Amino acid sequence: MTVHNLYIFDRNGNCLFYSEWNRKKQAGISKDEEFKLMYGMLFSIRSFVSKMSPLDMKDGFLSFQTSKYRLHYYETPSGLKFVMNTDLSVSNARETLQHIYSNLYVEYIVKNPVCVLGHNLDSELFSSRLDAFIRALPYYSPRAA
Amino acid sequence: MVIFSVYVVNKAGGLIYQYDNYVPRAEAEKTFSFPLDLVLKHHDEKVIVSFGQRDGIRVGHAVLSINGVDVMGKNTGEGKDILEYLRDANNYPVSIRFGRARLSSNEKLMLASMFHSLFAIGSQLSPDVGSSGIEMLETDVFKLHCFQTLTGEMVCELFDQNLKGALEVAEKAGNFGAGS
Protein backbone atom coordinates (compact mmCIF):
# COMPACT_ATOMS: atom_id res chain seq x y z
CA MET A 1 0.00 0.00 0.00
CA THR A 2 1.93 2.99 -1.12
CA VAL A 3 2.08 6.24 -3.04
CA HIS A 4 4.74 6.28 -5.76
CA ASN A 5 4.83 9.86 -6.94
CA LEU A 6 2.86 13.05 -7.54
CA TYR A 7 2.87 15.56 -10.39
CA ILE A 8 1.18 18.95 -10.56
CA PHE A 9 0.72 20.53 -14.00
CA ASP A 10 -0.71 23.91 -14.87
CA ARG A 11 -3.10 24.55 -17.74
CA ASN A 12 -0.28 25.17 -20.23
CA GLY A 13 1.44 21.88 -19.59
CA ASN A 14 4.26 23.12 -17.41
CA CYS A 15 5.10 20.80 -14.56
CA LEU A 16 4.88 22.93 -11.43
CA PHE A 17 5.75 20.29 -8.91
CA TYR A 18 6.99 16.73 -8.78
CA SER A 19 7.85 14.58 -5.83
CA GLU A 20 8.38 10.85 -5.36
CA TRP A 21 8.20 8.57 -2.37
CA ASN A 22 8.50 5.02 -3.50
CA ARG A 23 9.49 4.94 -7.14
CA LYS A 24 11.27 1.76 -8.16
CA LYS A 25 11.80 2.34 -11.85
CA GLN A 26 12.75 5.52 -13.65
CA ALA A 27 11.32 6.17 -17.09
CA GLY A 28 14.67 6.07 -18.86
CA ILE A 29 14.32 9.61 -20.18
CA SER A 30 15.21 12.97 -18.63
CA LYS A 31 12.82 14.52 -16.13
CA ASP A 32 11.77 17.28 -18.54
CA GLU A 33 10.90 14.76 -21.20
CA GLU A 34 9.06 12.63 -18.71
CA PHE A 35 6.91 15.57 -17.64
CA LYS A 36 6.10 16.41 -21.24
CA LEU A 37 5.27 12.78 -21.99
CA MET A 38 3.04 12.53 -18.94
CA TYR A 39 1.19 15.72 -19.80
CA GLY A 40 0.83 14.67 -23.42
CA MET A 41 -0.50 11.29 -22.41
CA LEU A 42 -3.09 12.84 -20.11
CA PHE A 43 -4.14 15.37 -22.72
CA SER A 44 -4.62 12.57 -25.24
CA ILE A 45 -6.49 10.40 -22.75
CA ARG A 46 -8.87 13.24 -21.99
CA SER A 47 -9.56 13.87 -25.64
CA PHE A 48 -9.93 10.13 -26.27
CA VAL A 49 -12.41 9.77 -23.42
CA SER A 50 -14.53 12.71 -24.50
CA LYS A 51 -14.87 11.31 -28.04
CA MET A 52 -15.38 7.73 -26.94
CA SER A 53 -17.88 8.36 -24.20
CA PRO A 54 -21.38 7.11 -25.03
CA LEU A 55 -23.02 9.63 -22.70
CA ASP A 56 -22.31 13.19 -21.67
CA MET A 57 -19.68 13.29 -18.96
CA LYS A 58 -19.48 15.39 -15.83
CA ASP A 59 -16.07 14.71 -14.34
CA GLY A 60 -14.42 12.99 -17.27
CA PHE A 61 -11.36 10.80 -16.94
CA LEU A 62 -10.76 9.68 -13.35
CA SER A 63 -8.03 7.04 -13.26
CA PHE A 64 -6.41 4.14 -15.04
CA GLN A 65 -4.62 1.08 -13.85
CA THR A 66 -2.01 -1.31 -15.23
CA SER A 67 -0.81 -4.58 -13.75
CA LYS A 68 1.45 -2.75 -11.29
CA TYR A 69 0.21 0.75 -10.57
CA ARG A 70 -2.76 3.02 -10.68
CA LEU A 71 -2.74 6.59 -11.89
CA HIS A 72 -5.27 8.96 -10.29
CA TYR A 73 -6.18 12.21 -11.98
CA TYR A 74 -7.89 15.33 -10.73
CA GLU A 75 -8.34 18.53 -12.69
CA THR A 76 -9.56 21.78 -11.20
CA PRO A 77 -11.81 24.14 -13.17
CA SER A 78 -8.81 26.46 -13.58
CA GLY A 79 -6.93 23.81 -15.53
CA LEU A 80 -4.57 22.70 -12.76
CA LYS A 81 -3.90 18.97 -13.00
CA PHE A 82 -3.01 16.72 -10.08
CA VAL A 83 -1.65 13.30 -10.99
CA MET A 84 -0.81 10.66 -8.42
CA ASN A 85 0.59 7.18 -9.01
CA THR A 86 -0.16 4.64 -6.31
CA ASP A 87 -0.13 0.88 -6.13
CA LEU A 88 -3.21 -1.16 -6.98
CA SER A 89 -4.75 -1.27 -3.53
CA VAL A 90 -5.83 2.36 -3.64
CA SER A 91 -9.15 2.49 -5.41
CA ASN A 92 -10.11 6.13 -5.18
CA ALA A 93 -7.74 8.96 -4.45
CA ARG A 94 -9.95 11.71 -5.78
CA GLU A 95 -10.71 13.13 -2.36
CA THR A 96 -7.03 13.03 -1.50
CA LEU A 97 -6.16 15.03 -4.59
CA GLN A 98 -9.01 17.43 -3.93
CA HIS A 99 -7.69 17.87 -0.41
CA ILE A 100 -4.19 18.54 -1.71
CA TYR A 101 -5.61 21.21 -3.97
CA SER A 102 -7.92 22.98 -1.56
CA ASN A 103 -6.02 22.63 1.69
CA LEU A 104 -2.41 22.67 0.54
CA TYR A 105 -2.12 24.28 -2.88
CA VAL A 106 -4.66 27.06 -2.30
CA GLU A 107 -3.52 27.73 1.24
CA TYR A 108 0.24 27.74 0.74
CA ILE A 109 0.71 28.70 -2.90
CA VAL A 110 -2.22 30.75 -4.11
CA LYS A 111 -2.47 32.75 -0.93
CA ASN A 112 1.27 33.29 -0.83
CA PRO A 113 2.13 36.71 -2.32
CA VAL A 114 5.71 35.63 -2.96
CA CYS A 115 4.83 32.59 -5.08
CA VAL A 116 4.42 33.35 -8.77
CA LEU A 117 1.70 31.16 -10.25
CA GLY A 118 2.76 29.39 -13.39
CA HIS A 119 6.32 28.82 -12.27
CA ASN A 120 7.80 25.99 -10.28
CA LEU A 121 6.36 25.84 -6.81
CA ASP A 122 9.34 26.56 -4.61
CA SER A 123 7.58 27.02 -1.33
CA GLU A 124 9.33 25.00 1.41
CA LEU A 125 6.21 25.11 3.51
CA PHE A 126 4.12 23.60 0.74
CA SER A 127 6.63 20.81 0.11
CA SER A 128 6.96 19.87 3.74
CA ARG A 129 3.24 19.98 4.44
CA LEU A 130 2.52 17.92 1.34
CA ASP A 131 5.15 15.39 2.34
CA ALA A 132 3.71 15.13 5.84
CA PHE A 133 0.20 14.78 4.43
CA ILE A 134 1.16 11.98 2.06
CA ARG A 135 3.03 10.10 4.75
CA ALA A 136 0.02 10.38 7.02
CA LEU A 137 -2.33 8.85 4.47
CA PRO A 138 -3.88 5.56 5.61
CA TYR A 139 -2.70 3.80 2.49
CA TYR A 140 0.89 4.98 2.62
CA SER A 141 3.60 2.76 4.02
CA PRO A 142 7.28 3.70 3.81
CA ARG A 143 8.31 0.17 2.97
CA ALA A 144 6.89 -0.51 -0.48
CA ALA A 145 4.60 -3.51 -0.44
CA MET B 1 -25.26 -3.34 -16.26
CA VAL B 2 -24.39 -2.95 -19.90
CA ILE B 3 -21.58 -3.48 -22.36
CA PHE B 4 -21.46 -0.48 -24.65
CA SER B 5 -18.99 -1.66 -27.26
CA VAL B 6 -16.06 -3.94 -28.07
CA TYR B 7 -12.93 -3.07 -30.00
CA VAL B 8 -10.27 -5.53 -31.12
CA VAL B 9 -6.94 -3.98 -32.04
CA ASN B 10 -4.08 -5.80 -33.70
CA LYS B 11 -0.43 -5.74 -32.77
CA ALA B 12 0.36 -2.81 -35.04
CA GLY B 13 -2.35 -0.63 -33.55
CA GLY B 14 -4.96 -1.01 -36.29
CA LEU B 15 -8.59 -1.67 -35.46
CA ILE B 16 -9.62 -5.06 -36.79
CA TYR B 17 -13.05 -5.51 -35.28
CA GLN B 18 -15.60 -3.24 -33.68
CA TYR B 19 -19.05 -3.94 -32.31
CA ASP B 20 -21.54 -1.52 -30.74
CA ASN B 21 -23.84 -3.41 -28.45
CA TYR B 22 -25.70 -0.58 -26.82
CA VAL B 23 -25.43 3.03 -27.83
CA PRO B 24 -27.58 5.24 -25.59
CA ARG B 25 -29.01 8.15 -27.49
CA ALA B 26 -29.14 11.33 -25.46
CA GLU B 27 -31.05 13.59 -27.83
CA ALA B 28 -33.12 16.71 -27.53
CA GLU B 29 -35.42 18.14 -30.17
CA LYS B 30 -36.69 21.66 -29.86
CA THR B 31 -38.44 24.23 -31.98
CA PHE B 32 -36.67 27.54 -32.30
CA SER B 33 -37.65 30.98 -33.50
CA PHE B 34 -35.38 33.61 -35.02
CA PRO B 35 -32.79 34.53 -33.82
CA LEU B 36 -31.22 31.32 -32.60
CA ASP B 37 -29.81 31.76 -29.12
CA LEU B 38 -27.32 28.92 -29.41
CA VAL B 39 -23.90 29.51 -30.92
CA LEU B 40 -23.03 26.83 -33.45
CA LYS B 41 -19.73 26.17 -35.15
CA HIS B 42 -18.15 23.84 -37.68
CA HIS B 43 -16.02 21.09 -36.24
CA ASP B 44 -14.75 18.01 -38.05
CA GLU B 45 -17.37 18.11 -40.84
CA LYS B 46 -20.17 18.51 -38.33
CA VAL B 47 -22.05 21.44 -36.83
CA ILE B 48 -21.80 21.45 -33.05
CA VAL B 49 -23.02 23.61 -30.19
CA SER B 50 -20.27 25.85 -28.92
CA PHE B 51 -22.19 28.05 -26.47
CA GLY B 52 -25.68 28.36 -25.06
CA GLN B 53 -26.21 25.11 -23.19
CA ARG B 54 -29.85 24.70 -22.09
CA ASP B 55 -32.75 22.28 -21.86
CA GLY B 56 -30.81 19.09 -22.43
CA ILE B 57 -28.75 20.57 -25.26
CA ARG B 58 -25.15 20.45 -24.11
CA VAL B 59 -21.98 22.04 -25.46
CA GLY B 60 -20.44 19.55 -27.86
CA HIS B 61 -23.76 18.16 -29.08
CA ALA B 62 -24.09 17.97 -32.83
CA VAL B 63 -26.99 18.95 -35.06
CA LEU B 64 -28.60 15.64 -36.00
CA SER B 65 -31.67 16.69 -37.97
CA ILE B 66 -33.53 19.82 -39.06
CA ASN B 67 -37.33 19.71 -39.35
CA GLY B 68 -37.18 15.94 -39.19
CA VAL B 69 -34.74 15.54 -42.07
CA ASP B 70 -31.34 14.09 -41.10
CA VAL B 71 -28.40 16.36 -41.86
CA MET B 72 -25.44 15.27 -43.97
CA GLY B 73 -22.28 16.59 -42.38
CA LYS B 74 -22.25 20.36 -42.63
CA ASN B 75 -25.24 20.53 -44.96
CA THR B 76 -28.95 19.96 -44.53
CA GLY B 77 -30.64 17.01 -46.17
CA GLU B 78 -31.23 19.15 -49.27
CA GLY B 79 -27.58 20.18 -49.50
CA LYS B 80 -27.72 23.73 -48.12
CA ASP B 81 -25.12 24.86 -45.61
CA ILE B 82 -26.63 24.58 -42.12
CA LEU B 83 -25.22 27.79 -40.68
CA GLU B 84 -26.42 29.78 -43.72
CA TYR B 85 -29.82 28.17 -43.44
CA LEU B 86 -30.14 29.10 -39.78
CA ARG B 87 -29.07 32.71 -40.38
CA ASP B 88 -32.02 33.25 -42.70
CA ALA B 89 -35.09 34.46 -40.79
CA ASN B 90 -37.47 33.07 -43.42
CA ASN B 91 -36.66 29.52 -42.45
CA TYR B 92 -38.01 29.91 -38.93
CA PRO B 93 -39.71 28.50 -36.87
CA VAL B 94 -37.41 25.49 -37.25
CA SER B 95 -37.24 22.25 -35.30
CA ILE B 96 -33.70 21.00 -34.66
CA ARG B 97 -32.60 17.77 -33.03
CA PHE B 98 -29.33 17.84 -31.07
CA GLY B 99 -27.40 14.96 -29.58
CA ARG B 100 -24.03 13.33 -29.12
CA ALA B 101 -22.61 12.64 -32.54
CA ARG B 102 -22.13 9.00 -33.37
CA LEU B 103 -18.54 8.05 -34.18
CA SER B 104 -17.82 7.45 -37.84
CA SER B 105 -15.78 4.34 -38.70
CA ASN B 106 -12.80 6.52 -39.53
CA GLU B 107 -12.96 8.10 -36.09
CA LYS B 108 -13.12 4.67 -34.50
CA LEU B 109 -9.99 3.63 -36.37
CA MET B 110 -8.19 6.74 -35.15
CA LEU B 111 -9.32 6.29 -31.56
CA ALA B 112 -8.22 2.67 -31.53
CA SER B 113 -4.74 3.60 -32.74
CA MET B 114 -4.61 6.40 -30.21
CA PHE B 115 -5.44 4.01 -27.43
CA HIS B 116 -2.81 1.57 -28.62
CA SER B 117 -0.17 4.29 -28.15
CA LEU B 118 -1.55 5.37 -24.78
CA PHE B 119 -1.42 1.75 -23.69
CA ALA B 120 2.30 1.66 -24.47
CA ILE B 121 3.04 4.99 -22.80
CA GLY B 122 1.23 3.82 -19.68
CA SER B 123 3.73 1.01 -19.46
CA GLN B 124 6.73 3.26 -20.10
CA LEU B 125 5.82 5.81 -17.43
CA SER B 126 5.34 3.19 -14.77
CA PRO B 127 6.98 3.91 -11.41
CA ASP B 128 7.16 0.18 -10.77
CA VAL B 129 9.08 -2.51 -12.67
CA GLY B 130 7.41 -4.95 -15.00
CA SER B 131 4.20 -3.08 -15.60
CA SER B 132 1.82 -3.97 -18.40
CA GLY B 133 0.01 -1.33 -20.42
CA ILE B 134 -3.29 0.24 -19.38
CA GLU B 135 -5.62 -2.53 -18.26
CA MET B 136 -8.52 -0.49 -17.04
CA LEU B 137 -9.43 3.13 -17.62
CA GLU B 138 -12.17 4.68 -15.58
CA THR B 139 -14.34 7.72 -16.09
CA ASP B 140 -17.52 8.76 -14.35
CA VAL B 141 -19.66 7.36 -17.18
CA PHE B 142 -17.92 4.23 -18.42
CA LYS B 143 -15.08 1.85 -17.70
CA LEU B 144 -12.77 0.64 -20.42
CA HIS B 145 -11.20 -2.77 -19.82
CA CYS B 146 -8.35 -3.89 -22.02
CA PHE B 147 -6.86 -7.34 -22.30
CA GLN B 148 -3.70 -8.04 -24.21
CA THR B 149 -3.33 -11.54 -25.67
CA LEU B 150 -0.06 -13.44 -25.96
CA THR B 151 0.14 -12.60 -29.65
CA GLY B 152 0.00 -8.88 -28.93
CA GLU B 153 -3.60 -8.12 -29.88
CA MET B 154 -5.78 -6.10 -27.55
CA VAL B 155 -9.42 -6.57 -26.81
CA CYS B 156 -10.96 -3.43 -25.36
CA GLU B 157 -14.47 -3.29 -23.97
CA LEU B 158 -16.40 -0.30 -22.80
CA PHE B 159 -18.65 -1.01 -19.88
CA ASP B 160 -21.31 0.89 -18.04
CA GLN B 161 -19.89 2.20 -14.79
CA ASN B 162 -22.17 -0.13 -12.82
CA LEU B 163 -20.71 -3.30 -14.21
CA LYS B 164 -18.65 -5.53 -11.91
CA GLY B 165 -16.64 -8.61 -12.67
CA ALA B 166 -16.14 -7.66 -16.26
CA LEU B 167 -12.60 -8.88 -16.53
CA GLU B 168 -13.57 -12.54 -16.82
CA VAL B 169 -15.59 -11.72 -19.93
CA ALA B 170 -12.62 -9.94 -21.50
CA GLU B 171 -10.31 -12.84 -20.73
CA LYS B 172 -12.66 -15.38 -22.24
CA ALA B 173 -13.05 -13.26 -25.34
CA GLY B 174 -9.28 -12.99 -25.74
CA ASN B 175 -8.76 -16.50 -27.04
CA PHE B 176 -9.41 -15.97 -30.72
CA GLY B 177 -6.30 -14.07 -31.75
CA ALA B 178 -5.41 -15.72 -35.02
CA GLY B 179 -2.37 -14.21 -36.73
CA SER B 180 -1.66 -10.53 -36.34
Coordinates of C-alpha atoms in Angstrom, one line a residue:
Chain A
M1 CA 0.0 0.0 0.0
T2 CA 1.9 3.0 -1.1
V3 CA 2.1 6.2 -3.0
H4 CA 4.7 6.3 -5.8
N5 CA 4.8 9.9 -6.9
L6 CA 2.9 13.0 -7.5
Y7 CA 2.9 15.6 -10.4
I8 CA 1.2 19.0 -10.6
F9 CA 0.7 20.5 -14.0
D10 CA -0.7 23.9 -14.9
R11 CA -3.1 24.5 -17.7
N12 CA -0.3 25.2 -20.2
G13 CA 1.4 21.9 -19.6
N14 CA 4.3 23.1 -17.4
C15 CA 5.1 20.8 -14.6
L16 CA 4.9 22.9 -11.4
F17 CA 5.7 20.3 -8.9
Y18 CA 7.0 16.7 -8.8
S19 CA 7.8 14.6 -5.8
E20 CA 8.4 10.8 -5.4
W21 CA 8.2 8.6 -2.4
N22 CA 8.5 5.0 -3.5
R23 CA 9.5 4.9 -7.1
K24 CA 11.3 1.8 -8.2
K25 CA 11.8 2.3 -11.8
Q26 CA 12.7 5.5 -13.6
A27 CA 11.3 6.2 -17.1
G28 CA 14.7 6.1 -18.9
I29 CA 14.3 9.6 -20.2
S30 CA 15.2 13.0 -18.6
K31 CA 12.8 14.5 -16.1
D32 CA 11.8 17.3 -18.5
E33 CA 10.9 14.8 -21.2
E34 CA 9.1 12.6 -18.7
F35 CA 6.9 15.6 -17.6
K36 CA 6.1 16.4 -21.2
L37 CA 5.3 12.8 -22.0
M38 CA 3.0 12.5 -18.9
Y39 CA 1.2 15.7 -19.8
G40 CA 0.8 14.7 -23.4
M41 CA -0.5 11.3 -22.4
L42 CA -3.1 12.8 -20.1
F43 CA -4.1 15.4 -22.7
S44 CA -4.6 12.6 -25.2
I45 CA -6.5 10.4 -22.7
R46 CA -8.9 13.2 -22.0
S47 CA -9.6 13.9 -25.6
F48 CA -9.9 10.1 -26.3
V49 CA -12.4 9.8 -23.4
S50 CA -14.5 12.7 -24.5
K51 CA -14.9 11.3 -28.0
M52 CA -15.4 7.7 -26.9
S53 CA -17.9 8.4 -24.2
P54 CA -21.4 7.1 -25.0
L55 CA -23.0 9.6 -22.7
D56 CA -22.3 13.2 -21.7
M57 CA -19.7 13.3 -19.0
K58 CA -19.5 15.4 -15.8
D59 CA -16.1 14.7 -14.3
G60 CA -14.4 13.0 -17.3
F61 CA -11.4 10.8 -16.9
L62 CA -10.8 9.7 -13.3
S63 CA -8.0 7.0 -13.3
F64 CA -6.4 4.1 -15.0
Q65 CA -4.6 1.1 -13.8
T66 CA -2.0 -1.3 -15.2
S67 CA -0.8 -4.6 -13.8
K68 CA 1.5 -2.8 -11.3
Y69 CA 0.2 0.8 -10.6
R70 CA -2.8 3.0 -10.7
L71 CA -2.7 6.6 -11.9
H72 CA -5.3 9.0 -10.3
Y73 CA -6.2 12.2 -12.0
Y74 CA -7.9 15.3 -10.7
E75 CA -8.3 18.5 -12.7
T76 CA -9.6 21.8 -11.2
P77 CA -11.8 24.1 -13.2
S78 CA -8.8 26.5 -13.6
G79 CA -6.9 23.8 -15.5
L80 CA -4.6 22.7 -12.8
K81 CA -3.9 19.0 -13.0
F82 CA -3.0 16.7 -10.1
V83 CA -1.7 13.3 -11.0
M84 CA -0.8 10.7 -8.4
N85 CA 0.6 7.2 -9.0
T86 CA -0.2 4.6 -6.3
D87 CA -0.1 0.9 -6.1
L88 CA -3.2 -1.2 -7.0
S89 CA -4.7 -1.3 -3.5
V90 CA -5.8 2.4 -3.6
S91 CA -9.1 2.5 -5.4
N92 CA -10.1 6.1 -5.2
A93 CA -7.7 9.0 -4.5
R94 CA -10.0 11.7 -5.8
E95 CA -10.7 13.1 -2.4
T96 CA -7.0 13.0 -1.5
L97 CA -6.2 15.0 -4.6
Q98 CA -9.0 17.4 -3.9
H99 CA -7.7 17.9 -0.4
I100 CA -4.2 18.5 -1.7
Y101 CA -5.6 21.2 -4.0
S102 CA -7.9 23.0 -1.6
N103 CA -6.0 22.6 1.7
L104 CA -2.4 22.7 0.5
Y105 CA -2.1 24.3 -2.9
V106 CA -4.7 27.1 -2.3
E107 CA -3.5 27.7 1.2
Y108 CA 0.2 27.7 0.7
I109 CA 0.7 28.7 -2.9
V110 CA -2.2 30.7 -4.1
K111 CA -2.5 32.8 -0.9
N112 CA 1.3 33.3 -0.8
P113 CA 2.1 36.7 -2.3
V114 CA 5.7 35.6 -3.0
C115 CA 4.8 32.6 -5.1
V116 CA 4.4 33.3 -8.8
L117 CA 1.7 31.2 -10.2
G118 CA 2.8 29.4 -13.4
H119 CA 6.3 28.8 -12.3
N120 CA 7.8 26.0 -10.3
L121 CA 6.4 25.8 -6.8
D122 CA 9.3 26.6 -4.6
S123 CA 7.6 27.0 -1.3
E124 CA 9.3 25.0 1.4
L125 CA 6.2 25.1 3.5
F126 CA 4.1 23.6 0.7
S127 CA 6.6 20.8 0.1
S128 CA 7.0 19.9 3.7
R129 CA 3.2 20.0 4.4
L130 CA 2.5 17.9 1.3
D131 CA 5.1 15.4 2.3
A132 CA 3.7 15.1 5.8
F133 CA 0.2 14.8 4.4
I134 CA 1.2 12.0 2.1
R135 CA 3.0 10.1 4.8
A136 CA 0.0 10.4 7.0
L137 CA -2.3 8.8 4.5
P138 CA -3.9 5.6 5.6
Y139 CA -2.7 3.8 2.5
Y140 CA 0.9 5.0 2.6
S141 CA 3.6 2.8 4.0
P142 CA 7.3 3.7 3.8
R143 CA 8.3 0.2 3.0
A144 CA 6.9 -0.5 -0.5
A145 CA 4.6 -3.5 -0.4
Chain B
M1 CA -25.3 -3.3 -16.3
V2 CA -24.4 -2.9 -19.9
I3 CA -21.6 -3.5 -22.4
F4 CA -21.5 -0.5 -24.7
S5 CA -19.0 -1.7 -27.3
V6 CA -16.1 -3.9 -28.1
Y7 CA -12.9 -3.1 -30.0
V8 CA -10.3 -5.5 -31.1
V9 CA -6.9 -4.0 -32.0
N10 CA -4.1 -5.8 -33.7
K11 CA -0.4 -5.7 -32.8
A12 CA 0.4 -2.8 -35.0
G13 CA -2.3 -0.6 -33.6
G14 CA -5.0 -1.0 -36.3
L15 CA -8.6 -1.7 -35.5
I16 CA -9.6 -5.1 -36.8
Y17 CA -13.1 -5.5 -35.3
Q18 CA -15.6 -3.2 -33.7
Y19 CA -19.0 -3.9 -32.3
D20 CA -21.5 -1.5 -30.7
N21 CA -23.8 -3.4 -28.5
Y22 CA -25.7 -0.6 -26.8
V23 CA -25.4 3.0 -27.8
P24 CA -27.6 5.2 -25.6
R25 CA -29.0 8.2 -27.5
A26 CA -29.1 11.3 -25.5
E27 CA -31.1 13.6 -27.8
A28 CA -33.1 16.7 -27.5
E29 CA -35.4 18.1 -30.2
K30 CA -36.7 21.7 -29.9
T31 CA -38.4 24.2 -32.0
F32 CA -36.7 27.5 -32.3
S33 CA -37.7 31.0 -33.5
F34 CA -35.4 33.6 -35.0
P35 CA -32.8 34.5 -33.8
L36 CA -31.2 31.3 -32.6
D37 CA -29.8 31.8 -29.1
L38 CA -27.3 28.9 -29.4
V39 CA -23.9 29.5 -30.9
L40 CA -23.0 26.8 -33.5
K41 CA -19.7 26.2 -35.2
H42 CA -18.1 23.8 -37.7
H43 CA -16.0 21.1 -36.2
D44 CA -14.7 18.0 -38.1
E45 CA -17.4 18.1 -40.8
K46 CA -20.2 18.5 -38.3
V47 CA -22.1 21.4 -36.8
I48 CA -21.8 21.4 -33.0
V49 CA -23.0 23.6 -30.2
S50 CA -20.3 25.9 -28.9
F51 CA -22.2 28.0 -26.5
G52 CA -25.7 28.4 -25.1
Q53 CA -26.2 25.1 -23.2
R54 CA -29.9 24.7 -22.1
D55 CA -32.8 22.3 -21.9
G56 CA -30.8 19.1 -22.4
I57 CA -28.7 20.6 -25.3
R58 CA -25.1 20.4 -24.1
V59 CA -22.0 22.0 -25.5
G60 CA -20.4 19.6 -27.9
H61 CA -23.8 18.2 -29.1
A62 CA -24.1 18.0 -32.8
V63 CA -27.0 19.0 -35.1
L64 CA -28.6 15.6 -36.0
S65 CA -31.7 16.7 -38.0
I66 CA -33.5 19.8 -39.1
N67 CA -37.3 19.7 -39.3
G68 CA -37.2 15.9 -39.2
V69 CA -34.7 15.5 -42.1
D70 CA -31.3 14.1 -41.1
V71 CA -28.4 16.4 -41.9
M72 CA -25.4 15.3 -44.0
G73 CA -22.3 16.6 -42.4
K74 CA -22.3 20.4 -42.6
N75 CA -25.2 20.5 -45.0
T76 CA -28.9 20.0 -44.5
G77 CA -30.6 17.0 -46.2
E78 CA -31.2 19.2 -49.3
G79 CA -27.6 20.2 -49.5
K80 CA -27.7 23.7 -48.1
D81 CA -25.1 24.9 -45.6
I82 CA -26.6 24.6 -42.1
L83 CA -25.2 27.8 -40.7
E84 CA -26.4 29.8 -43.7
Y85 CA -29.8 28.2 -43.4
L86 CA -30.1 29.1 -39.8
R87 CA -29.1 32.7 -40.4
D88 CA -32.0 33.3 -42.7
A89 CA -35.1 34.5 -40.8
N90 CA -37.5 33.1 -43.4
N91 CA -36.7 29.5 -42.5
Y92 CA -38.0 29.9 -38.9
P93 CA -39.7 28.5 -36.9
V94 CA -37.4 25.5 -37.3
S95 CA -37.2 22.3 -35.3
I96 CA -33.7 21.0 -34.7
R97 CA -32.6 17.8 -33.0
F98 CA -29.3 17.8 -31.1
G99 CA -27.4 15.0 -29.6
R100 CA -24.0 13.3 -29.1
A101 CA -22.6 12.6 -32.5
R102 CA -22.1 9.0 -33.4
L103 CA -18.5 8.1 -34.2
S104 CA -17.8 7.4 -37.8
S105 CA -15.8 4.3 -38.7
N106 CA -12.8 6.5 -39.5
E107 CA -13.0 8.1 -36.1
K108 CA -13.1 4.7 -34.5
L109 CA -10.0 3.6 -36.4
M110 CA -8.2 6.7 -35.1
L111 CA -9.3 6.3 -31.6
A112 CA -8.2 2.7 -31.5
S113 CA -4.7 3.6 -32.7
M114 CA -4.6 6.4 -30.2
F115 CA -5.4 4.0 -27.4
H116 CA -2.8 1.6 -28.6
S117 CA -0.2 4.3 -28.2
L118 CA -1.6 5.4 -24.8
F119 CA -1.4 1.8 -23.7
A120 CA 2.3 1.7 -24.5
I121 CA 3.0 5.0 -22.8
G122 CA 1.2 3.8 -19.7
S123 CA 3.7 1.0 -19.5
Q124 CA 6.7 3.3 -20.1
L125 CA 5.8 5.8 -17.4
S126 CA 5.3 3.2 -14.8
P127 CA 7.0 3.9 -11.4
D128 CA 7.2 0.2 -10.8
V129 CA 9.1 -2.5 -12.7
G130 CA 7.4 -5.0 -15.0
S131 CA 4.2 -3.1 -15.6
S132 CA 1.8 -4.0 -18.4
G133 CA 0.0 -1.3 -20.4
I134 CA -3.3 0.2 -19.4
E135 CA -5.6 -2.5 -18.3
M136 CA -8.5 -0.5 -17.0
L137 CA -9.4 3.1 -17.6
E138 CA -12.2 4.7 -15.6
T139 CA -14.3 7.7 -16.1
D140 CA -17.5 8.8 -14.4
V141 CA -19.7 7.4 -17.2
F142 CA -17.9 4.2 -18.4
K143 CA -15.1 1.9 -17.7
L144 CA -12.8 0.6 -20.4
H145 CA -11.2 -2.8 -19.8
C146 CA -8.4 -3.9 -22.0
F147 CA -6.9 -7.3 -22.3
Q148 CA -3.7 -8.0 -24.2
T149 CA -3.3 -11.5 -25.7
L150 CA -0.1 -13.4 -26.0
T151 CA 0.1 -12.6 -29.6
G152 CA 0.0 -8.9 -28.9
E153 CA -3.6 -8.1 -29.9
M154 CA -5.8 -6.1 -27.5
V155 CA -9.4 -6.6 -26.8
C156 CA -11.0 -3.4 -25.4
E157 CA -14.5 -3.3 -24.0
L158 CA -16.4 -0.3 -22.8
F159 CA -18.6 -1.0 -19.9
D160 CA -21.3 0.9 -18.0
Q161 CA -19.9 2.2 -14.8
N162 CA -22.2 -0.1 -12.8
L163 CA -20.7 -3.3 -14.2
K164 CA -18.6 -5.5 -11.9
G165 CA -16.6 -8.6 -12.7
A166 CA -16.1 -7.7 -16.3
L167 CA -12.6 -8.9 -16.5
E168 CA -13.6 -12.5 -16.8
V169 CA -15.6 -11.7 -19.9
A170 CA -12.6 -9.9 -21.5
E171 CA -10.3 -12.8 -20.7
K172 CA -12.7 -15.4 -22.2
A173 CA -13.0 -13.3 -25.3
G174 CA -9.3 -13.0 -25.7
N175 CA -8.8 -16.5 -27.0
F176 CA -9.4 -16.0 -30.7
G177 CA -6.3 -14.1 -31.7
A178 CA -5.4 -15.7 -35.0
G179 CA -2.4 -14.2 -36.7
S180 CA -1.7 -10.5 -36.3

